[in-house]
Amino acid sequence: MVNNIKELPAILLIDIHKSYGVNESKVDALKNINLEIAKGEFLALCGPSGSGKSTLLNILSGIDKPSAGSTIFLDKALNDLNENQLSFIRSKHLGFIFQFFNLIPVLSAFDNVYYPLILNGNYNKKEAKERSLYYLDSVGISHLGNRKPGQLSGGQQQRVAIARALAHNPEVVVADEPTGNLDLATGEAFLDLLMKINEETKTTFIVSTHSTQLKDRAKRVIEIKDGELVYDSAQ
Ligand code: ADP
Ligand code: MG
């Protein structure tokens, strides 16, 4: 029966382990992580600094490889893929938002959104222009498109970063402490915006934070401590 077929998850992590370094300097950054993230979910990943949040986000999005265990990203087993194949999948299906915005300083806000669309070969110039304008508008800053990142506030830069992360219509958006460099009110407004986009587009969002900002507001919260998953509100 069709009803019995469960939709595949956006991301599935099976027995993930990640260590850095060797011998005395070896760090076990992730230990025995099992996690299923459904399509359309808004997941908050909480944990203190150094607990393994960035490592986990990099592994689940195919930026980094685990030392052991399997990552399934949109029904693809990432372990089997080489760097070119991983980078192709990321360019099509993943949007990534960084704590320090990572905008290109010499390009305008518009060009920061536009050029990745052209360079990834996803869209022609006309489509890329339309999409860049649409997404800058949807985050409320189309009027600032000509400004360079240095002429924008932190909150405005982060809005450019989310327009860039969304413009190629990815199924999964990962944000690594996106409010870590914003003041409290601007950070709250930014999180509201992410949640609104999640509601409207059903894009899967995975957002990390070391503060308690998201704990009371995200639909699902998981917590990581010393590389181990210690809490999952869905369980
Ligand atoms: P968080 O994002 O929660 O602050 P990280 O994932 O960055 O945590 O780090 C988890 C642990 O792994 C920390 O002990 C950190 O020092 C270590 N670590 C992270 N990246 C590296 C690396 N490239 N080389 C060595 N150790 C690392
Ligand atoms: Mg981090």
PDB file of N, CA and C in Angstrom, residues 117-203:
ATOM      1  N   LEU A 117      25.730  31.049  -8.837  1.00  0.00           N
ATOM      2  CA  LEU A 117      24.731  30.413  -9.705  1.00  0.00           C
ATOM      3  C   LEU A 117      25.295  30.181 -11.098  1.00  0.00           C
ATOM      4  N   ILE A 118      26.065  31.160 -11.580  1.00  0.00           N
ATOM      5  CA  ILE A 118      26.681  31.048 -12.904  1.00  0.00           C
ATOM      6  C   ILE A 118      27.830  30.027 -12.858  1.00  0.00           C
ATOM      7  N   LEU A 119      28.673  30.152 -11.825  1.00  0.00           N
ATOM      8  CA  LEU A 119      29.873  29.298 -11.755  1.00  0.00           C
ATOM      9  C   LEU A 119      29.515  27.829 -11.579  1.00  0.00           C
ATOM     10  N   ASN A 120      28.434  27.554 -10.860  1.00  0.00           N
ATOM     11  CA  ASN A 120      28.035  26.154 -10.680  1.00  0.00           C
ATOM     12  C   ASN A 120      27.323  25.592 -11.904  1.00  0.00           C
ATOM     13  N   GLY A 121      27.067  26.449 -12.886  1.00  0.00           N
ATOM     14  CA  GLY A 121      26.450  25.970 -14.118  1.00  0.00           C
ATOM     15  C   GLY A 121      24.992  25.571 -13.967  1.00  0.00           C
ATOM     16  N   ASN A 122      24.365  26.019 -12.887  1.00  0.00           N
ATOM     17  CA  ASN A 122      22.969  25.634 -12.664  1.00  0.00           C
ATOM     18  C   ASN A 122      22.003  26.467 -13.512  1.00  0.00           C
ATOM     19  N   TYR A 123      22.384  27.703 -13.816  1.00  0.00           N
ATOM     20  CA  TYR A 123      21.436  28.619 -14.467  1.00  0.00           C
ATOM     21  C   TYR A 123      22.151  29.468 -15.506  1.00  0.00           C
ATOM     22  N   ASN A 124      21.413  29.927 -16.522  1.00  0.00           N
ATOM     23  CA  ASN A 124      21.986  30.893 -17.459  1.00  0.00           C
ATOM     24  C   ASN A 124      21.923  32.288 -16.839  1.00  0.00           C
ATOM     25  N   LYS A 125      22.503  33.285 -17.529  1.00  0.00           N
ATOM     26  CA  LYS A 125      22.645  34.625 -16.930  1.00  0.00           C
ATOM     27  C   LYS A 125      21.297  35.243 -16.576  1.00  0.00           C
ATOM     28  N   LYS A 126      20.314  35.088 -17.448  1.00  0.00           N
ATOM     29  CA  LYS A 126      18.998  35.701 -17.208  1.00  0.00           C
ATOM     30  C   LYS A 126      18.330  35.069 -15.983  1.00  0.00           C
ATOM     31  N   GLU A 127      18.353  33.742 -15.942  1.00  0.00           N
ATOM     32  CA  GLU A 127      17.759  33.041 -14.789  1.00  0.00           C
ATOM     33  C   GLU A 127      18.494  33.407 -13.503  1.00  0.00           C
ATOM     34  N   ALA A 128      19.829  33.455 -13.587  1.00  0.00           N
ATOM     35  CA  ALA A 128      20.631  33.745 -12.392  1.00  0.00           C
ATOM     36  C   ALA A 128      20.325  35.146 -11.875  1.00  0.00           C
ATOM     37  N   LYS A 129      20.145  36.095 -12.790  1.00  0.00           N
ATOM     38  CA  LYS A 129      19.827  37.466 -12.387  1.00  0.00           C
ATOM     39  C   LYS A 129      18.460  37.505 -11.694  1.00  0.00           C
ATOM     40  N   GLU A 130      17.477  36.858 -12.317  1.00  0.00           N
ATOM     41  CA  GLU A 130      16.127  36.848 -11.739  1.00  0.00           C
ATOM     42  C   GLU A 130      16.116  36.201 -10.354  1.00  0.00           C
ATOM     43  N   ARG A 131      16.817  35.086 -10.250  1.00  0.00           N
ATOM     44  CA  ARG A 131      16.839  34.374  -8.963  1.00  0.00           C
ATOM     45  C   ARG A 131      17.550  35.201  -7.891  1.00  0.00           C
ATOM     46  N   SER A 132      18.650  35.851  -8.249  1.00  0.00           N
ATOM     47  CA  SER A 132      19.388  36.658  -7.267  1.00  0.00           C
ATOM     48  C   SER A 132      18.513  37.784  -6.746  1.00  0.00           C
ATOM     49  N   LEU A 133      17.824  38.472  -7.672  1.00  0.00           N
ATOM     50  CA  LEU A 133      16.944  39.577  -7.257  1.00  0.00           C
ATOM     51  C   LEU A 133      15.806  39.056  -6.385  1.00  0.00           C
ATOM     52  N   TYR A 134      15.232  37.921  -6.791  1.00  0.00           N
ATOM     53  CA  TYR A 134      14.100  37.354  -6.048  1.00  0.00           C
ATOM     54  C   TYR A 134      14.514  37.020  -4.607  1.00  0.00           C
ATOM     55  N   TYR A 135      15.677  36.367  -4.453  1.00  0.00           N
ATOM     56  CA  TYR A 135      16.068  35.936  -3.103  1.00  0.00           C
ATOM     57  C   TYR A 135      16.566  37.102  -2.246  1.00  0.00           C
ATOM     58  N   LEU A 136      17.223  38.068  -2.853  1.00  0.00           N
ATOM     59  CA  LEU A 136      17.592  39.258  -2.075  1.00  0.00           C
ATOM     60  C   LEU A 136      16.330  39.980  -1.611  1.00  0.00           C
ATOM     61  N   ASP A 137      15.314  40.008  -2.473  1.00  0.00           N
ATOM     62  CA  ASP A 137      14.046  40.632  -2.112  1.00  0.00           C
ATOM     63  C   ASP A 137      13.354  39.840  -1.000  1.00  0.00           C
ATOM     64  N   SER A 138      13.393  38.527  -1.095  1.00  0.00           N
ATOM     65  CA  SER A 138      12.671  37.703  -0.111  1.00  0.00           C
ATOM     66  C   SER A 138      13.278  37.824   1.294  1.00  0.00           C
ATOM     67  N   VAL A 139      14.534  38.240   1.386  1.00  0.00           N
ATOM     68  CA  VAL A 139      15.113  38.469   2.711  1.00  0.00           C
ATOM     69  C   VAL A 139      15.206  39.973   3.024  1.00  0.00           C
ATOM     70  N   GLY A 140      14.520  40.780   2.206  1.00  0.00           N
ATOM     71  CA  GLY A 140      14.313  42.179   2.527  1.00  0.00           C
ATOM     72  C   GLY A 140      15.476  43.111   2.247  1.00  0.00           C
ATOM     73  N   ILE A 141      16.396  42.725   1.343  1.00  0.00           N
ATOM     74  CA  ILE A 141      17.538  43.621   1.114  1.00  0.00           C
ATOM     75  C   ILE A 141      17.839  43.838  -0.373  1.00  0.00           C
ATOM     76  N   SER A 142      16.825  43.718  -1.233  1.00  0.00           N
ATOM     77  CA  SER A 142      17.091  43.919  -2.666  1.00  0.00           C
ATOM     78  C   SER A 142      17.559  45.357  -2.937  1.00  0.00           C
ATOM     79  N   HIS A 143      17.159  46.292  -2.071  1.00  0.00           N
ATOM     80  CA  HIS A 143      17.572  47.687  -2.268  1.00  0.00           C
ATOM     81  C   HIS A 143      19.051  47.913  -1.926  1.00  0.00           C
ATOM     82  N   LEU A 144      19.691  46.895  -1.326  1.00  0.00           N
ATOM     83  CA  LEU A 144      21.106  47.049  -0.948  1.00  0.00           C
ATOM     84  C   LEU A 144      22.036  46.234  -1.852  1.00  0.00           C
ATOM     85  N   GLY A 145      21.498  45.747  -2.961  1.00  0.00           N
ATOM     86  CA  GLY A 145      22.243  44.846  -3.852  1.00  0.00           C
ATOM     87  C   GLY A 145      23.550  45.398  -4.373  1.00  0.00           C
ATOM     88  N   ASN A 146      23.644  46.732  -4.506  1.00  0.00           N
ATOM     89  CA  ASN A 146      24.870  47.321  -5.055  1.00  0.00           C
ATOM     90  C   ASN A 146      25.985  47.476  -4.028  1.00  0.00           C
ATOM     91  N   ARG A 147      25.628  47.315  -2.757  1.00  0.00           N
ATOM     92  CA  ARG A 147      26.652  47.531  -1.719  1.00  0.00           C
ATOM     93  C   ARG A 147      27.590  46.335  -1.585  1.00  0.00           C
ATOM     94  N   LYS A 148      28.812  46.631  -1.215  1.00  0.00           N
ATOM     95  CA  LYS A 148      29.761  45.558  -0.911  1.00  0.00           C
ATOM     96  C   LYS A 148      29.565  45.130   0.541  1.00  0.00           C
ATOM     97  N   PRO A 149      29.987  43.917   0.898  1.00  0.00           N
ATOM     98  CA  PRO A 149      29.765  43.427   2.265  1.00  0.00           C
ATOM     99  C   PRO A 149      30.224  44.401   3.345  1.00  0.00           C
ATOM    100  N   GLY A 150      31.365  45.079   3.128  1.00  0.00           N
ATOM    101  CA  GLY A 150      31.893  46.017   4.123  1.00  0.00           C
ATOM    102  C   GLY A 150      30.985  47.214   4.366  1.00  0.00           C
ATOM    103  N   GLN A 151      30.033  47.434   3.443  1.00  0.00           N
ATOM    104  CA  GLN A 151      29.091  48.562   3.607  1.00  0.00           C
ATOM    105  C   GLN A 151      27.758  48.094   4.172  1.00  0.00           C
ATOM    106  N   LEU A 152      27.723  46.850   4.650  1.00  0.00           N
ATOM    107  CA  LEU A 152      26.493  46.288   5.222  1.00  0.00           C
ATOM    108  C   LEU A 152      26.717  45.932   6.688  1.00  0.00           C
ATOM    109  N   SER A 153      25.641  45.991   7.495  1.00  0.00           N
ATOM    110  CA  SER A 153      25.737  45.556   8.894  1.00  0.00           C
ATOM    111  C   SER A 153      25.844  44.025   8.930  1.00  0.00           C
ATOM    112  N   GLY A 154      26.177  43.496  10.100  1.00  0.00           N
ATOM    113  CA  GLY A 154      26.278  42.039  10.254  1.00  0.00           C
ATOM    114  C   GLY A 154      24.977  41.342   9.875  1.00  0.00           C
ATOM    115  N   GLY A 155      23.855  41.901  10.348  1.00  0.00           N
ATOM    116  CA  GLY A 155      22.551  41.298  10.044  1.00  0.00           C
ATOM    117  C   GLY A 155      22.246  41.320   8.551  1.00  0.00           C
ATOM    118  N   GLN A 156      22.629  42.432   7.901  1.00  0.00           N
ATOM    119  CA  GLN A 156      22.408  42.532   6.455  1.00  0.00           C
ATOM    120  C   GLN A 156      23.304  41.554   5.695  1.00  0.00           C
ATOM    121  N   GLN A 157      24.552  41.425   6.150  1.00  0.00           N
ATOM    122  CA  GLN A 157      25.464  40.472   5.499  1.00  0.00           C
ATOM    123  C   GLN A 157      24.936  39.045   5.623  1.00  0.00           C
ATOM    124  N   GLN A 158      24.370  38.741   6.812  1.00  0.00           N
ATOM    125  CA  GLN A 158      23.862  37.385   6.998  1.00  0.00           C
ATOM    126  C   GLN A 158      22.642  37.145   6.096  1.00  0.00           C
ATOM    127  N   ARG A 159      21.879  38.192   5.814  1.00  0.00           N
ATOM    128  CA  ARG A 159      20.750  38.054   4.885  1.00  0.00           C
ATOM    129  C   ARG A 159      21.242  37.791   3.460  1.00  0.00           C
ATOM    130  N   VAL A 160      22.336  38.438   3.075  1.00  0.00           N
ATOM    131  CA  VAL A 160      22.928  38.136   1.767  1.00  0.00           C
ATOM    132  C   VAL A 160      23.363  36.669   1.748  1.00  0.00           C
ATOM    133  N   ALA A 161      23.948  36.233   2.864  1.00  0.00           N
ATOM    134  CA  ALA A 161      24.424  34.841   2.936  1.00  0.00           C
ATOM    135  C   ALA A 161      23.267  33.854   2.800  1.00  0.00           C
ATOM    136  N   ILE A 162      22.106  34.195   3.375  1.00  0.00           N
ATOM    137  CA  ILE A 162      20.986  33.255   3.232  1.00  0.00           C
ATOM    138  C   ILE A 162      20.409  33.310   1.819  1.00  0.00           C
ATOM    139  N   ALA A 163      20.397  34.493   1.197  1.00  0.00           N
ATOM    140  CA  ALA A 163      19.955  34.564  -0.204  1.00  0.00           C
ATOM    141  C   ALA A 163      20.877  33.700  -1.067  1.00  0.00           C
ATOM    142  N   ARG A 164      22.172  33.779  -0.798  1.00  0.00           N
ATOM    143  CA  ARG A 164      23.130  32.963  -1.560  1.00  0.00           C
ATOM    144  C   ARG A 164      22.912  31.476  -1.305  1.00  0.00           C
ATOM    145  N   ALA A 165      22.610  31.134  -0.052  1.00  0.00           N
ATOM    146  CA  ALA A 165      22.423  29.715   0.284  1.00  0.00           C
ATOM    147  C   ALA A 165      21.157  29.137  -0.342  1.00  0.00           C
ATOM    148  N   LEU A 166      20.152  30.005  -0.598  1.00  0.00           N
ATOM    149  CA  LEU A 166      18.860  29.517  -1.089  1.00  0.00           C
ATOM    150  C   LEU A 166      18.696  29.619  -2.597  1.00  0.00           C
ATOM    151  N   ALA A 167      19.506  30.441  -3.246  1.00  0.00           N
ATOM    152  CA  ALA A 167      19.211  30.855  -4.626  1.00  0.00           C
ATOM    153  C   ALA A 167      19.216  29.704  -5.631  1.00  0.00           C
ATOM    154  N   HIS A 168      19.918  28.611  -5.350  1.00  0.00           N
ATOM    155  CA  HIS A 168      19.911  27.473  -6.276  1.00  0.00           C
ATOM    156  C   HIS A 168      18.896  26.424  -5.854  1.00  0.00           C
ATOM    157  N   ASN A 169      17.983  26.827  -4.953  1.00  0.00           N
ATOM    158  CA  ASN A 169      16.863  25.984  -4.547  1.00  0.00           C
ATOM    159  C   ASN A 169      17.317  24.630  -3.979  1.00  0.00           C
ATOM    160  N   PRO A 170      18.204  24.648  -2.971  1.00  0.00           N
ATOM    161  CA  PRO A 170      18.716  23.394  -2.424  1.00  0.00           C
ATOM    162  C   PRO A 170      17.667  22.701  -1.555  1.00  0.00           C
ATOM    163  N   GLU A 171      17.747  21.393  -1.441  1.00  0.00           N
ATOM    164  CA  GLU A 171      16.831  20.657  -0.550  1.00  0.00           C
ATOM    165  C   GLU A 171      17.233  20.825   0.907  1.00  0.00           C
ATOM    166  N   VAL A 172      18.539  21.033   1.146  1.00  0.00           N
ATOM    167  CA  VAL A 172      19.048  21.099   2.522  1.00  0.00           C
ATOM    168  C   VAL A 172      19.840  22.393   2.726  1.00  0.00           C
ATOM    169  N   VAL A 173      19.517  23.117   3.797  1.00  0.00           N
ATOM    170  CA  VAL A 173      20.305  24.291   4.167  1.00  0.00           C
ATOM    171  C   VAL A 173      20.933  24.039   5.542  1.00  0.00           C
ATOM    172  N   VAL A 174      22.240  24.189   5.613  1.00  0.00           N
ATOM    173  CA  VAL A 174      22.968  24.001   6.861  1.00  0.00           C
ATOM    174  C   VAL A 174      23.535  25.352   7.281  1.00  0.00           C
ATOM    175  N   ALA A 175      23.303  25.722   8.546  1.00  0.00           N
ATOM    176  CA  ALA A 175      23.816  26.997   9.041  1.00  0.00           C
ATOM    177  C   ALA A 175      24.618  26.724  10.309  1.00  0.00           C
ATOM    178  N   ASP A 176      25.924  27.081  10.286  1.00  0.00           N
ATOM    179  CA  ASP A 176      26.805  26.802  11.414  1.00  0.00           C
ATOM    180  C   ASP A 176      26.946  28.059  12.273  1.00  0.00           C
ATOM    181  N   GLU A 177      26.248  28.096  13.395  1.00  0.00           N
ATOM    182  CA  GLU A 177      26.215  29.253  14.299  1.00  0.00           C
ATOM    183  C   GLU A 177      25.993  30.562  13.538  1.00  0.00           C
ATOM    184  N   PRO A 178      24.908  30.632  12.771  1.00  0.00           N
ATOM    185  CA  PRO A 178      24.711  31.806  11.909  1.00  0.00           C
ATOM    186  C   PRO A 178      24.446  33.083  12.702  1.00  0.00           C
ATOM    187  N   THR A 179      24.074  32.955  13.974  1.00  0.00           N
ATOM    188  CA  THR A 179      23.803  34.159  14.769  1.00  0.00           C
ATOM    189  C   THR A 179      24.950  34.475  15.726  1.00  0.00           C
ATOM    190  N   GLY A 180      26.041  33.684  15.643  1.00  0.00           N
ATOM    191  CA  GLY A 180      27.150  33.847  16.578  1.00  0.00           C
ATOM    192  C   GLY A 180      27.812  35.208  16.508  1.00  0.00           C
ATOM    193  N   ASN A 181      27.677  35.892  15.369  1.00  0.00           N
ATOM    194  CA  ASN A 181      28.307  37.194  15.198  1.00  0.00           C
ATOM    195  C   ASN A 181      27.308  38.331  15.131  1.00  0.00           C
ATOM    196  N   LEU A 182      26.080  38.057  15.554  1.00  0.00           N
ATOM    197  CA  LEU A 182      25.029  39.087  15.516  1.00  0.00           C
ATOM    198  C   LEU A 182      24.623  39.428  16.937  1.00  0.00           C
ATOM    199  N   ASP A 183      24.154  40.660  17.145  1.00  0.00           N
ATOM    200  CA  ASP A 183      23.619  40.981  18.474  1.00  0.00           C
ATOM    201  C   ASP A 183      22.320  40.216  18.679  1.00  0.00           C
ATOM    202  N   LEU A 184      21.847  40.155  19.895  1.00  0.00           N
ATOM    203  CA  LEU A 184      20.729  39.275  20.251  1.00  0.00           C
ATOM    204  C   LEU A 184      19.484  39.532  19.396  1.00  0.00           C
ATOM    205  N   ALA A 185      19.092  40.793  19.289  1.00  0.00           N
ATOM    206  CA  ALA A 185      17.856  41.123  18.561  1.00  0.00           C
ATOM    207  C   ALA A 185      17.984  40.788  17.076  1.00  0.00           C
ATOM    208  N   THR A 186      19.130  41.117  16.481  1.00  0.00           N
ATOM    209  CA  THR A 186      19.346  40.819  15.069  1.00  0.00           C
ATOM    210  C   THR A 186      19.380  39.309  14.851  1.00  0.00           C
ATOM    211  N   GLY A 187      20.000  38.599  15.797  1.00  0.00           N
ATOM    212  CA  GLY A 187      20.061  37.133  15.731  1.00  0.00           C
ATOM    213  C   GLY A 187      18.672  36.526  15.792  1.00  0.00           C
ATOM    214  N   GLU A 188      17.832  37.035  16.703  1.00  0.00           N
ATOM    215  CA  GLU A 188      16.448  36.535  16.826  1.00  0.00           C
ATOM    216  C   GLU A 188      15.691  36.750  15.520  1.00  0.00           C
ATOM    217  N   ALA A 189      15.842  37.952  14.946  1.00  0.00           N
ATOM    218  CA  ALA A 189      15.146  38.270  13.691  1.00  0.00           C
ATOM    219  C   ALA A 189      15.629  37.344  12.573  1.00  0.00           C
ATOM    220  N   PHE A 190      16.928  37.055  12.585  1.00  0.00           N
ATOM    221  CA  PHE A 190      17.482  36.175  11.554  1.00  0.00           C
ATOM    222  C   PHE A 190      16.928  34.753  11.703  1.00  0.00           C
ATOM    223  N   LEU A 191      16.837  34.266  12.939  1.00  0.00           N
ATOM    224  CA  LEU A 191      16.284  32.920  13.163  1.00  0.00           C
ATOM    225  C   LEU A 191      14.811  32.861  12.758  1.00  0.00           C
ATOM    226  N   ASP A 192      14.067  33.928  13.059  1.00  0.00           N
ATOM    227  CA  ASP A 192      12.663  33.994  12.629  1.00  0.00           C
ATOM    228  C   ASP A 192      12.567  33.859  11.114  1.00  0.00           C
ATOM    229  N   LEU A 193      13.476  34.539  10.430  1.00  0.00           N
ATOM    230  CA  LEU A 193      13.485  34.496   8.969  1.00  0.00           C
ATOM    231  C   LEU A 193      13.766  33.069   8.475  1.00  0.00           C
ATOM    232  N   LEU A 194      14.745  32.403   9.081  1.00  0.00           N
ATOM    233  CA  LEU A 194      15.040  31.019   8.677  1.00  0.00           C
ATOM    234  C   LEU A 194      13.824  30.124   8.886  1.00  0.00           C
ATOM    235  N   MET A 195      13.139  30.293  10.026  1.00  0.00           N
ATOM    236  CA  MET A 195      11.982  29.443  10.324  1.00  0.00           C
ATOM    237  C   MET A 195      10.823  29.724   9.376  1.00  0.00           C
ATOM    238  N   LYS A 196      10.672  30.994   9.014  1.00  0.00           N
ATOM    239  CA  LYS A 196       9.617  31.362   8.061  1.00  0.00           C
ATOM    240  C   LYS A 196       9.902  30.718   6.690  1.00  0.00           C
ATOM    241  N   ILE A 197      11.148  30.784   6.259  1.00  0.00           N
ATOM    242  CA  ILE A 197      11.510  30.194   4.967  1.00  0.00           C
ATOM    243  C   ILE A 197      11.302  28.679   5.014  1.00  0.00           C
ATOM    244  N   ASN A 198      11.652  28.071   6.150  1.00  0.00           N
ATOM    245  CA  ASN A 198      11.437  26.629   6.323  1.00  0.00           C
ATOM    246  C   ASN A 198       9.953  26.284   6.196  1.00  0.00           C
ATOM    247  N   GLU A 199       9.079  27.076   6.832  1.00  0.00           N
ATOM    248  CA  GLU A 199       7.623  26.853   6.754  1.00  0.00           C
ATOM    249  C   GLU A 199       7.141  26.967   5.315  1.00  0.00           C
ATOM    250  N   GLU A 200       7.617  27.996   4.646  1.00  0.00           N
ATOM    251  CA  GLU A 200       7.094  28.307   3.311  1.00  0.00           C
ATOM    252  C   GLU A 200       7.615  27.369   2.235  1.00  0.00           C
ATOM    253  N   THR A 201       8.897  27.007   2.328  1.00  0.00           N
ATOM    254  CA  THR A 201       9.504  26.246   1.226  1.00  0.00           C
ATOM    255  C   THR A 201       9.635  24.765   1.528  1.00  0.00           C
ATOM    256  N   LYS A 202       9.457  24.387   2.800  1.00  0.00           N
ATOM    257  CA  LYS A 202       9.655  22.983   3.219  1.00  0.00           C
ATOM    258  C   LYS A 202      11.084  22.501   2.969  1.00  0.00           C
ATOM    259  N   THR A 203      12.001  23.467   2.821  1.00  0.00           N
ATOM    260  CA  THR A 203      13.418  23.120   2.738  1.00  0.00           C
ATOM    261  C   THR A 203      13.874  22.619   4.107  1.00  0.00           C
TER     262      THR A 203
END
